Amino acid sequence: MMRLFTTYNRALLTISIIGLLIIGYLFYNTLSQYLNKQIDNYLVEELLEVKDYARNKTNYPAHVVFEDLVIEYHKISKQHIKRHFGDTVFFNPKKGHKESGRFLEEDLALGGKDYNVKIIASKIAHADQAQSIFLVIILPVLGLLVVILLVNRYMTKNIWLPFRQILANLKSFNLNHGGNYQKVDTSIVEFKELNDAIVDISQRVKSDYKEIKLFTENASHEMMTPIAVINSKLDMMLQSNNLSEEESKNLIDLYSATSKLTKLNQSLLLLVKIDNNLLKDKEEVNLKKLIEEKLAYFQEFIQQKNINIKLDSQDKELLMSRYLADILLDNLIGNAIRHNKIDGSINIELNAKKLAISNTSEADALDPSVAFERFYKSPSSEGMGLGLAIVKQTAELHQFKIVYSHEHNLHSFCLIF
């Protein structure tokens, strides 16, 4: 991809060079034809002198050689060539080398006999003259073209300064920071209209964002109370001894559904907080120590599936929210255990550059393009599809990169610091 400025300059330069070549070619050809015509007139004058000379002489020299002129006489049996002009390369005896020339050839009757008279004039002087004229015209034009390109480059660069400033302000505009889009002052009408349109759009987006944010926060908070009441009532009903088997089963299903709803609400609320950067309690977190604590926490689940844990870790300190670090590892290690198989394995590698967690599984590979999207999950998963979305949002908040891959029957998640 090329910048607009580069594309414009390249097109201008290409057209200018092609135009200069065409004009130079036409100019040089026209100048050459004009000089050839001058030489032809000179050759005609020389031929007239030969005819005048023939009226007073009966003998004709084989050849007559001057500095830039050669006249050749050849006896012929019959005249058949009328006046003919052309270009040639001839050997100049006076100069001792070959050079380009222009000739005039005609059959004449001289002293009662037929001769082929060929007059050759050197083009060296005229070629030098044509070259000098060509350079005198073309070089200033070429210089003017260079000046125009430089001036155009300077002018275009300055004209587009407001656009670059608008682009920089757009890149720095962040809804979470609460600031307004910085308007750019410019006298160029098109950029002024673009700037005004962006200011208007940014204000509307900011207003809509605030409303959505407020709605999400309020909805999540308001849902917590009725869900807590429902869970409490279900706990009380499950403890009752007057329930039939079918009623107990139905209550258990309801309790499971409300538990999922509680987790969903908590996950959505957490995503809102991450999106809005509301968790700002950053501290130095020892990731190695936190991983060891997580493995101890999941020890019972690891033993149930007889999972082999291979840990290769180095000390790594990260400046981040301890709560989010805990959620991050809870999702990554928890998923590696939950989706593992009996007698499976988990490989955890931690160094200064990355945290890589790989696990065996009977499930098929995830789609890397949507693996971290909200509510995406594999067909065999019983989760809500928000765990990896939380991992991704947490990674982006701290300017980390999370990558998923599936090789050699291993599901791998790599967190690059």
Tab-separated table of C-alpha atoms in Angstrom:
chain	number	residue	atom	x	y	z
A	1	MET	CA	0.000	0.000	0.000
A	2	MET	CA	1.179	3.513	-0.814
A	3	ARG	CA	0.433	6.858	0.724
A	4	LEU	CA	-1.790	9.263	-1.218
A	5	PHE	CA	1.078	11.758	-1.448
A	6	THR	CA	3.429	9.105	-2.900
A	7	THR	CA	0.797	7.892	-5.358
A	8	TYR	CA	0.098	11.429	-6.563
A	9	ASN	CA	3.799	12.276	-6.957
A	10	ARG	CA	4.514	9.004	-8.746
A	11	ALA	CA	1.673	9.626	-11.224
A	12	LEU	CA	2.841	13.241	-11.764
A	13	LEU	CA	6.457	12.159	-12.245
A	14	THR	CA	5.506	9.355	-14.652
A	15	ILE	CA	3.336	11.645	-16.805
A	16	SER	CA	6.014	14.362	-16.774
A	17	ILE	CA	8.792	11.973	-17.849
A	18	ILE	CA	6.673	10.416	-20.612
A	19	GLY	CA	5.619	13.877	-21.802
A	20	LEU	CA	9.225	15.108	-21.728
A	21	LEU	CA	10.417	12.114	-23.737
A	22	ILE	CA	7.682	12.558	-26.350
A	23	ILE	CA	8.303	16.310	-26.638
A	24	GLY	CA	12.081	15.730	-26.803
A	25	TYR	CA	11.674	13.106	-29.507
A	26	LEU	CA	9.352	15.278	-31.621
A	27	PHE	CA	11.525	18.362	-31.122
A	28	TYR	CA	14.736	16.544	-32.034
A	29	ASN	CA	13.178	14.982	-35.152
A	30	THR	CA	11.748	18.330	-36.276
A	31	LEU	CA	15.117	20.016	-35.713
A	32	SER	CA	16.935	17.225	-37.579
A	33	GLN	CA	14.555	17.542	-40.558
A	34	TYR	CA	15.071	21.285	-40.593
A	35	LEU	CA	18.872	20.923	-40.597
A	36	ASN	CA	18.676	18.171	-43.237
A	37	LYS	CA	16.718	20.546	-45.432
A	38	GLN	CA	19.450	23.154	-45.020
A	39	ILE	CA	22.064	20.589	-46.048
A	40	ASP	CA	19.890	19.534	-49.026
A	41	ASN	CA	19.743	23.160	-50.214
A	42	TYR	CA	23.514	23.356	-49.855
A	43	LEU	CA	23.892	20.129	-51.896
A	44	VAL	CA	21.609	21.519	-54.631
A	45	GLU	CA	23.802	24.640	-54.857
A	46	GLU	CA	26.884	22.447	-55.177
A	47	LEU	CA	25.184	20.444	-57.928
A	48	LEU	CA	24.422	23.677	-59.803
A	49	GLU	CA	28.092	24.629	-59.543
A	50	VAL	CA	29.033	21.232	-60.990
A	51	LYS	CA	26.695	21.898	-63.937
A	52	ASP	CA	28.228	25.377	-64.466
A	53	TYR	CA	31.697	23.860	-64.297
A	54	ALA	CA	30.666	21.241	-66.884
A	55	ARG	CA	29.799	23.916	-69.491
A	56	ASN	CA	33.415	25.075	-69.669
A	57	LYS	CA	35.280	21.781	-69.164
A	58	THR	CA	35.562	18.669	-71.241
A	59	ASN	CA	37.477	16.566	-68.695
A	60	TYR	CA	36.087	15.811	-65.235
A	61	PRO	CA	38.077	14.754	-62.191
A	62	ALA	CA	37.390	11.348	-60.711
A	63	HIS	CA	36.663	12.822	-57.315
A	64	VAL	CA	36.835	16.237	-55.716
A	65	VAL	CA	37.475	16.345	-51.947
A	66	PHE	CA	37.054	19.365	-49.697
A	67	GLU	CA	37.066	19.611	-45.875
A	68	ASP	CA	33.386	18.688	-45.424
A	69	LEU	CA	32.396	17.932	-49.001
A	70	VAL	CA	33.087	15.064	-51.381
A	71	ILE	CA	32.067	15.083	-55.077
A	72	GLU	CA	32.233	11.765	-56.932
A	73	TYR	CA	31.921	11.231	-60.701
A	74	HIS	CA	31.145	7.810	-62.194
A	75	LYS	CA	30.675	7.145	-65.907
A	76	ILE	CA	27.480	5.292	-66.709
A	77	SER	CA	26.006	3.850	-69.863
A	78	LYS	CA	22.588	5.339	-69.437
A	79	GLN	CA	20.876	7.818	-67.156
A	80	HIS	CA	18.299	6.293	-64.863
A	81	ILE	CA	18.685	8.091	-61.473
A	82	LYS	CA	16.965	11.374	-61.028
A	83	ARG	CA	17.729	13.686	-58.122
A	84	HIS	CA	17.843	11.667	-54.880
A	85	PHE	CA	18.681	12.694	-51.294
A	86	GLY	CA	19.674	10.381	-48.443
A	87	ASP	CA	21.752	9.806	-45.324
A	88	THR	CA	24.988	7.838	-45.408
A	89	VAL	CA	28.239	7.072	-43.645
A	90	PHE	CA	31.324	7.896	-45.696
A	91	PHE	CA	35.081	7.961	-45.319
A	92	ASN	CA	36.413	11.515	-45.243
A	93	PRO	CA	39.934	11.449	-46.761
A	94	LYS	CA	40.770	14.896	-45.404
A	95	LYS	CA	39.966	13.874	-41.823
A	96	GLY	CA	40.996	10.243	-42.181
A	97	HIS	CA	37.911	8.671	-40.572
A	98	LYS	CA	34.328	7.749	-41.238
A	99	GLU	CA	31.533	10.122	-40.375
A	100	SER	CA	27.847	10.623	-41.010
A	101	GLY	CA	26.762	12.648	-44.006
A	102	ARG	CA	24.002	13.677	-46.329
A	103	PHE	CA	24.225	12.974	-50.063
A	104	LEU	CA	22.656	14.161	-53.288
A	105	GLU	CA	22.831	11.781	-56.214
A	106	GLU	CA	21.794	12.510	-59.834
A	107	ASP	CA	22.637	11.267	-63.341
A	108	LEU	CA	23.843	14.089	-65.635
A	109	ALA	CA	25.010	14.491	-69.202
A	110	LEU	CA	28.419	16.194	-69.012
A	111	GLY	CA	30.329	16.908	-72.250
A	112	GLY	CA	28.149	14.553	-74.206
A	113	LYS	CA	28.676	11.668	-71.805
A	114	ASP	CA	26.508	10.313	-68.977
A	115	TYR	CA	27.815	10.572	-65.420
A	116	ASN	CA	26.483	9.661	-62.021
A	117	VAL	CA	27.301	12.606	-59.805
A	118	LYS	CA	27.213	12.042	-56.045
A	119	ILE	CA	27.799	14.958	-53.696
A	120	ILE	CA	28.290	14.097	-49.995
A	121	ALA	CA	28.267	16.744	-47.271
A	122	SER	CA	29.326	16.057	-43.677
A	123	LYS	CA	26.629	16.300	-41.002
A	124	ILE	CA	29.028	16.591	-38.083
A	125	ALA	CA	28.773	20.354	-37.753
A	126	HIS	CA	25.013	20.289	-38.182
A	127	ALA	CA	24.676	17.398	-35.695
A	128	ASP	CA	26.661	19.380	-33.139
A	129	GLN	CA	24.456	22.362	-33.844
A	130	ALA	CA	21.298	20.264	-33.422
A	131	GLN	CA	22.612	18.782	-30.198
A	132	SER	CA	23.456	22.208	-28.814
A	133	ILE	CA	20.022	23.583	-29.705
A	134	PHE	CA	18.370	20.490	-28.235
A	135	LEU	CA	20.260	20.791	-24.951
A	136	VAL	CA	19.633	24.529	-24.733
A	137	ILE	CA	15.883	23.884	-24.983
A	138	ILE	CA	15.505	20.560	-23.121
A	139	LEU	CA	17.799	21.171	-20.145
A	140	PRO	CA	15.910	24.276	-18.935
A	141	VAL	CA	12.637	22.383	-19.415
A	142	LEU	CA	14.044	19.471	-17.387
A	143	GLY	CA	15.262	21.893	-14.725
A	144	LEU	CA	11.842	23.541	-14.639
A	145	LEU	CA	10.225	20.112	-14.212
A	146	VAL	CA	12.493	19.322	-11.243
A	147	VAL	CA	11.696	22.708	-9.665
A	148	ILE	CA	7.954	22.116	-10.180
A	149	LEU	CA	8.198	18.666	-8.552
A	150	LEU	CA	10.102	20.053	-5.551
A	151	VAL	CA	7.702	22.959	-5.135
A	152	ASN	CA	4.760	20.581	-5.507
A	153	ARG	CA	6.266	18.244	-2.893
A	154	TYR	CA	6.757	21.103	-0.446
A	155	MET	CA	3.298	22.592	-1.074
A	156	THR	CA	1.497	19.246	-0.895
A	157	LYS	CA	3.285	18.313	2.309
A	158	ASN	CA	2.215	21.564	3.955
A	159	ILE	CA	-1.321	21.438	2.565
A	160	TRP	CA	-1.845	17.950	4.063
A	161	LEU	CA	-0.617	18.916	7.527
A	162	PRO	CA	-4.181	19.485	8.856
A	163	PHE	CA	-5.202	16.041	7.592
A	164	ARG	CA	-2.280	14.407	9.424
A	165	GLN	CA	-3.246	16.290	12.580
A	166	ILE	CA	-6.872	15.149	12.219
A	167	LEU	CA	-5.655	11.555	11.804
A	168	ALA	CA	-3.377	11.836	14.851
A	169	ASN	CA	-6.242	13.222	16.952
A	170	LEU	CA	-8.501	10.377	15.806
A	171	LYS	CA	-5.897	7.798	16.833
A	172	SER	CA	-5.439	9.382	20.250
A	173	PHE	CA	-9.187	9.758	20.880
A	174	ASN	CA	-10.299	7.300	23.558
A	175	LEU	CA	-13.806	6.990	24.943
A	176	ASN	CA	-12.554	5.541	28.216
A	177	HIS	CA	-10.442	8.599	28.998
A	178	GLY	CA	-13.452	10.891	28.955
A	179	GLY	CA	-11.792	13.589	26.858
A	180	ASN	CA	-13.288	15.260	23.804
A	181	TYR	CA	-11.974	15.011	20.267
A	182	GLN	CA	-9.489	17.829	19.673
A	183	LYS	CA	-10.639	20.031	16.813
A	184	VAL	CA	-8.029	21.095	14.253
A	185	ASP	CA	-7.960	24.671	12.964
A	186	THR	CA	-7.521	24.853	9.182
A	187	SER	CA	-8.356	27.259	6.369
A	188	ILE	CA	-8.872	24.488	3.791
A	189	VAL	CA	-12.599	23.991	3.250
A	190	GLU	CA	-12.499	20.219	2.631
A	191	PHE	CA	-10.458	19.528	5.776
A	192	LYS	CA	-12.648	21.890	7.783
A	193	GLU	CA	-15.768	19.968	6.709
A	194	LEU	CA	-14.078	16.653	7.539
A	195	ASN	CA	-13.012	17.984	10.931
A	196	ASP	CA	-16.519	19.246	11.745
A	197	ALA	CA	-18.044	15.913	10.713
A	198	ILE	CA	-15.615	13.983	12.957
A	199	VAL	CA	-16.333	16.309	15.889
A	200	ASP	CA	-20.084	15.741	15.437
A	201	ILE	CA	-19.699	11.959	15.130
A	202	SER	CA	-17.359	11.755	18.132
A	203	GLN	CA	-19.858	13.612	20.326
A	204	ARG	CA	-22.684	11.295	19.283
A	205	VAL	CA	-20.540	8.178	19.782
A	206	LYS	CA	-19.449	9.421	23.193
A	207	SER	CA	-23.043	10.078	24.204
A	208	ASP	CA	-24.220	6.646	22.978
A	209	TYR	CA	-21.250	4.969	24.655
A	210	LYS	CA	-22.056	6.581	28.001
A	211	GLU	CA	-25.676	5.449	27.763
A	212	ILE	CA	-24.721	1.870	26.880
A	213	LYS	CA	-22.083	1.791	29.595
A	214	LEU	CA	-24.515	3.113	32.204
A	215	PHE	CA	-27.209	0.671	31.096
A	216	THR	CA	-24.840	-2.315	31.234
A	217	GLU	CA	-23.510	-1.410	34.653
A	218	ASN	CA	-26.954	-0.744	36.088
A	219	ALA	CA	-28.468	-3.851	34.520
A	220	SER	CA	-25.661	-6.064	35.856
A	221	HIS	CA	-25.929	-4.613	39.340
A	222	GLU	CA	-29.720	-4.758	39.407
A	223	MET	CA	-29.669	-8.396	38.272
A	224	MET	CA	-27.457	-9.421	41.186
A	225	THR	CA	-30.179	-8.851	43.809
A	226	PRO	CA	-33.004	-10.935	42.240
A	227	ILE	CA	-30.533	-13.678	41.326
A	228	ALA	CA	-29.293	-13.776	44.927
A	229	VAL	CA	-32.899	-13.953	46.174
A	230	ILE	CA	-33.683	-16.794	43.755
A	231	ASN	CA	-30.588	-18.737	44.824
A	232	SER	CA	-31.454	-18.222	48.478
A	233	LYS	CA	-35.044	-19.443	48.013
A	234	LEU	CA	-33.844	-22.436	46.003
A	235	ASP	CA	-31.383	-23.346	48.760
A	236	MET	CA	-34.208	-23.257	51.299
A	237	MET	CA	-36.504	-25.351	49.103
A	238	LEU	CA	-33.777	-27.940	48.419
A	239	GLN	CA	-33.284	-28.371	52.169
A	240	SER	CA	-36.973	-29.195	52.605
A	241	ASN	CA	-37.872	-32.820	53.348
A	242	ASN	CA	-41.339	-32.587	51.801
A	243	LEU	CA	-40.216	-32.644	48.163
A	244	SER	CA	-40.913	-35.462	45.791
A	245	GLU	CA	-38.152	-36.840	43.589
A	246	GLU	CA	-39.464	-35.003	40.540
A	247	GLU	CA	-39.732	-31.721	42.443
A	248	SER	CA	-36.171	-32.125	43.742
A	249	LYS	CA	-34.924	-32.743	40.204
A	250	ASN	CA	-36.715	-29.660	38.911
A	251	LEU	CA	-35.299	-27.534	41.735
A	252	ILE	CA	-31.791	-28.803	41.020
A	253	ASP	CA	-32.214	-27.866	37.352
A	254	LEU	CA	-33.428	-24.415	38.370
A	255	TYR	CA	-30.520	-24.014	40.780
A	256	SER	CA	-28.052	-24.996	38.018
A	257	ALA	CA	-29.657	-22.522	35.596
A	258	THR	CA	-29.532	-19.646	38.089
A	259	SER	CA	-25.912	-20.511	38.907
A	260	LYS	CA	-25.066	-20.186	35.222
A	261	LEU	CA	-27.000	-16.934	35.078
A	262	THR	CA	-25.003	-15.672	38.084
A	263	LYS	CA	-21.703	-16.579	36.417
A	264	LEU	CA	-22.863	-14.992	33.153
A	265	ASN	CA	-23.811	-11.781	34.941
A	266	GLN	CA	-20.486	-11.695	36.788
A	267	SER	CA	-18.556	-12.337	33.578
A	268	LEU	CA	-20.394	-9.605	31.672
A	269	LEU	CA	-19.882	-7.176	34.531
A	270	LEU	CA	-16.169	-8.061	34.580
A	271	LEU	CA	-15.914	-7.465	30.820
A	272	VAL	CA	-17.546	-4.064	31.267
A	273	LYS	CA	-15.009	-3.184	33.954
A	274	ILE	CA	-12.101	-4.365	31.778
A	275	ASP	CA	-13.419	-2.508	28.724
A	276	ASN	CA	-13.722	0.704	30.727
A	277	ASN	CA	-10.428	0.174	32.558
A	278	LEU	CA	-12.163	0.411	35.937
A	279	LEU	CA	-9.781	-2.048	37.661
A	280	LYS	CA	-6.798	0.197	38.283
A	281	ASP	CA	-5.365	-1.465	41.409
A	282	LYS	CA	-2.087	-2.336	39.693
A	283	GLU	CA	0.781	-3.908	41.595
A	284	GLU	CA	3.846	-6.059	40.973
A	285	VAL	CA	2.502	-9.594	40.535
A	286	ASN	CA	4.844	-12.593	40.718
A	287	LEU	CA	3.388	-14.759	37.963
A	288	LYS	CA	5.456	-17.830	38.879
A	289	LYS	CA	4.131	-17.807	42.435
A	290	LEU	CA	0.573	-17.204	41.251
A	291	ILE	CA	0.763	-20.184	38.850
A	292	GLU	CA	1.942	-22.433	41.673
A	293	GLU	CA	-0.956	-21.243	43.845
A	294	LYS	CA	-3.413	-21.959	41.034
A	295	LEU	CA	-2.061	-25.485	40.519
A	296	ALA	CA	-2.443	-26.123	44.255
A	297	TYR	CA	-6.014	-24.771	44.100
A	298	PHE	CA	-6.905	-27.108	41.196
A	299	GLN	CA	-5.027	-30.080	42.689
A	300	GLU	CA	-8.186	-32.066	43.430
A	301	PHE	CA	-9.453	-31.733	39.826
A	302	ILE	CA	-5.984	-32.604	38.503
A	303	GLN	CA	-5.922	-35.799	40.571
A	304	GLN	CA	-9.454	-36.769	39.513
A	305	LYS	CA	-8.342	-36.901	35.863
A	306	ASN	CA	-4.825	-38.121	36.698
A	307	ILE	CA	-3.316	-35.263	34.672
A	308	ASN	CA	0.463	-35.023	34.428
A	309	ILE	CA	1.665	-31.450	35.038
A	310	LYS	CA	4.993	-30.328	33.549
A	311	LEU	CA	6.013	-26.910	34.884
A	312	ASP	CA	9.027	-25.009	33.566
A	313	SER	CA	8.876	-21.530	35.066
A	314	GLN	CA	11.146	-18.596	35.763
A	315	ASP	CA	10.477	-15.603	38.000
A	316	LYS	CA	8.413	-13.026	36.138
A	317	GLU	CA	7.039	-9.823	37.621
A	318	LEU	CA	4.118	-8.090	35.894
A	319	LEU	CA	2.602	-4.709	36.721
A	320	MET	CA	-1.125	-5.425	36.606
A	321	SER	CA	-4.258	-5.879	38.681
A	322	ARG	CA	-3.812	-8.912	40.918
A	323	TYR	CA	-7.523	-9.631	40.571
A	324	LEU	CA	-7.243	-9.716	36.770
A	325	ALA	CA	-4.056	-11.808	36.929
A	326	ASP	CA	-5.936	-14.312	39.068
A	327	ILE	CA	-8.898	-14.348	36.621
A	328	LEU	CA	-6.482	-14.735	33.678
A	329	LEU	CA	-4.739	-17.799	35.134
A	330	ASP	CA	-8.015	-19.192	36.445
A	331	ASN	CA	-9.386	-19.249	32.893
A	332	LEU	CA	-6.262	-20.545	31.150
A	333	ILE	CA	-5.322	-23.253	33.675
A	334	GLY	CA	-8.956	-24.060	34.488
A	335	ASN	CA	-9.744	-24.599	30.779
A	336	ALA	CA	-6.618	-26.763	30.365
A	337	ILE	CA	-7.894	-29.016	33.188
A	338	ARG	CA	-11.622	-28.891	32.381
A	339	HIS	CA	-11.194	-29.778	28.702
A	340	ASN	CA	-8.419	-32.313	29.266
A	341	LYS	CA	-8.806	-36.072	29.052
A	342	ILE	CA	-8.216	-38.810	31.596
A	343	ASP	CA	-4.462	-39.495	31.984
A	344	GLY	CA	-3.765	-36.379	29.948
A	345	SER	CA	-1.011	-33.808	30.375
A	346	ILE	CA	-0.509	-30.062	30.768
A	347	ASN	CA	2.726	-28.236	29.880
A	348	ILE	CA	3.282	-24.806	31.407
A	349	GLU	CA	6.269	-22.702	30.350
A	350	LEU	CA	6.977	-19.264	31.833
A	351	ASN	CA	9.913	-17.044	30.928
A	352	ALA	CA	10.648	-13.354	30.522
A	353	LYS	CA	8.885	-13.146	27.151
A	354	LYS	CA	5.847	-15.414	27.364
A	355	LEU	CA	3.547	-17.759	29.250
A	356	ALA	CA	2.632	-20.868	27.232
A	357	ILE	CA	0.046	-23.415	28.420
A	358	SER	CA	-0.547	-26.582	26.337
A	359	ASN	CA	-2.918	-29.428	27.127
A	360	THR	CA	-4.110	-32.676	25.638
A	361	SER	CA	-7.789	-33.031	24.825
A	362	GLU	CA	-10.250	-35.154	22.928
A	363	ALA	CA	-11.978	-32.045	21.593
A	364	ASP	CA	-11.337	-30.753	18.086
A	365	ALA	CA	-9.222	-27.676	17.420
A	366	LEU	CA	-10.836	-24.268	17.962
A	367	ASP	CA	-11.185	-21.778	15.143
A	368	PRO	CA	-8.278	-19.323	15.790
A	369	SER	CA	-10.109	-16.484	14.040
A	370	VAL	CA	-13.043	-16.535	16.501
A	371	ALA	CA	-11.632	-18.436	19.492
A	372	PHE	CA	-11.508	-15.284	21.625
A	373	GLU	CA	-14.880	-13.884	20.547
A	374	ARG	CA	-17.617	-13.543	23.158
A	375	PHE	CA	-19.981	-16.524	23.457
A	376	TYR	CA	-17.849	-18.664	21.126
A	377	LYS	CA	-17.296	-22.175	22.424
A	378	SER	CA	-16.642	-25.642	21.083
A	379	PRO	CA	-19.618	-28.037	20.759
A	380	SER	CA	-18.282	-30.162	23.634
A	381	SER	CA	-17.954	-27.214	26.031
A	382	GLU	CA	-20.523	-26.626	28.773
A	383	GLY	CA	-19.281	-23.104	29.541
A	384	MET	CA	-20.743	-19.779	28.468
A	385	GLY	CA	-18.038	-18.830	25.979
A	386	LEU	CA	-16.843	-15.783	27.905
A	387	GLY	CA	-13.665	-17.136	29.525
A	388	LEU	CA	-11.377	-16.644	26.531
A	389	ALA	CA	-13.012	-13.277	25.779
A	390	ILE	CA	-12.048	-12.159	29.297
A	391	VAL	CA	-8.510	-13.475	28.707
A	392	LYS	CA	-8.236	-11.505	25.474
A	393	GLN	CA	-9.608	-8.280	26.988
A	394	THR	CA	-7.269	-8.596	29.974
A	395	ALA	CA	-4.290	-9.178	27.657
A	396	GLU	CA	-5.155	-6.175	25.471
A	397	LEU	CA	-5.679	-3.960	28.524
A	398	HIS	CA	-2.093	-4.684	29.600
A	399	GLN	CA	-0.759	-4.590	26.004
A	400	PHE	CA	-0.063	-8.326	25.910
A	401	LYS	CA	-0.792	-10.606	22.970
A	402	ILE	CA	-2.692	-13.898	23.295
A	403	VAL	CA	-2.326	-16.554	20.569
A	404	TYR	CA	-4.064	-19.940	20.152
A	405	SER	CA	-2.684	-22.868	18.154
A	406	HIS	CA	-3.339	-26.607	17.790
A	407	GLU	CA	-0.401	-28.860	16.940
A	408	HIS	CA	0.418	-32.514	17.648
A	409	ASN	CA	-2.992	-32.952	19.346
A	410	LEU	CA	-2.161	-30.193	21.835
A	411	HIS	CA	-4.281	-27.098	22.440
A	412	SER	CA	-1.854	-24.244	23.148
A	413	PHE	CA	-2.429	-20.733	24.483
A	414	CYS	CA	0.559	-18.404	24.451
A	415	LEU	CA	0.521	-15.066	26.313
A	416	ILE	CA	3.272	-12.850	24.894
A	417	PHE	CA	4.380	-10.024	27.174
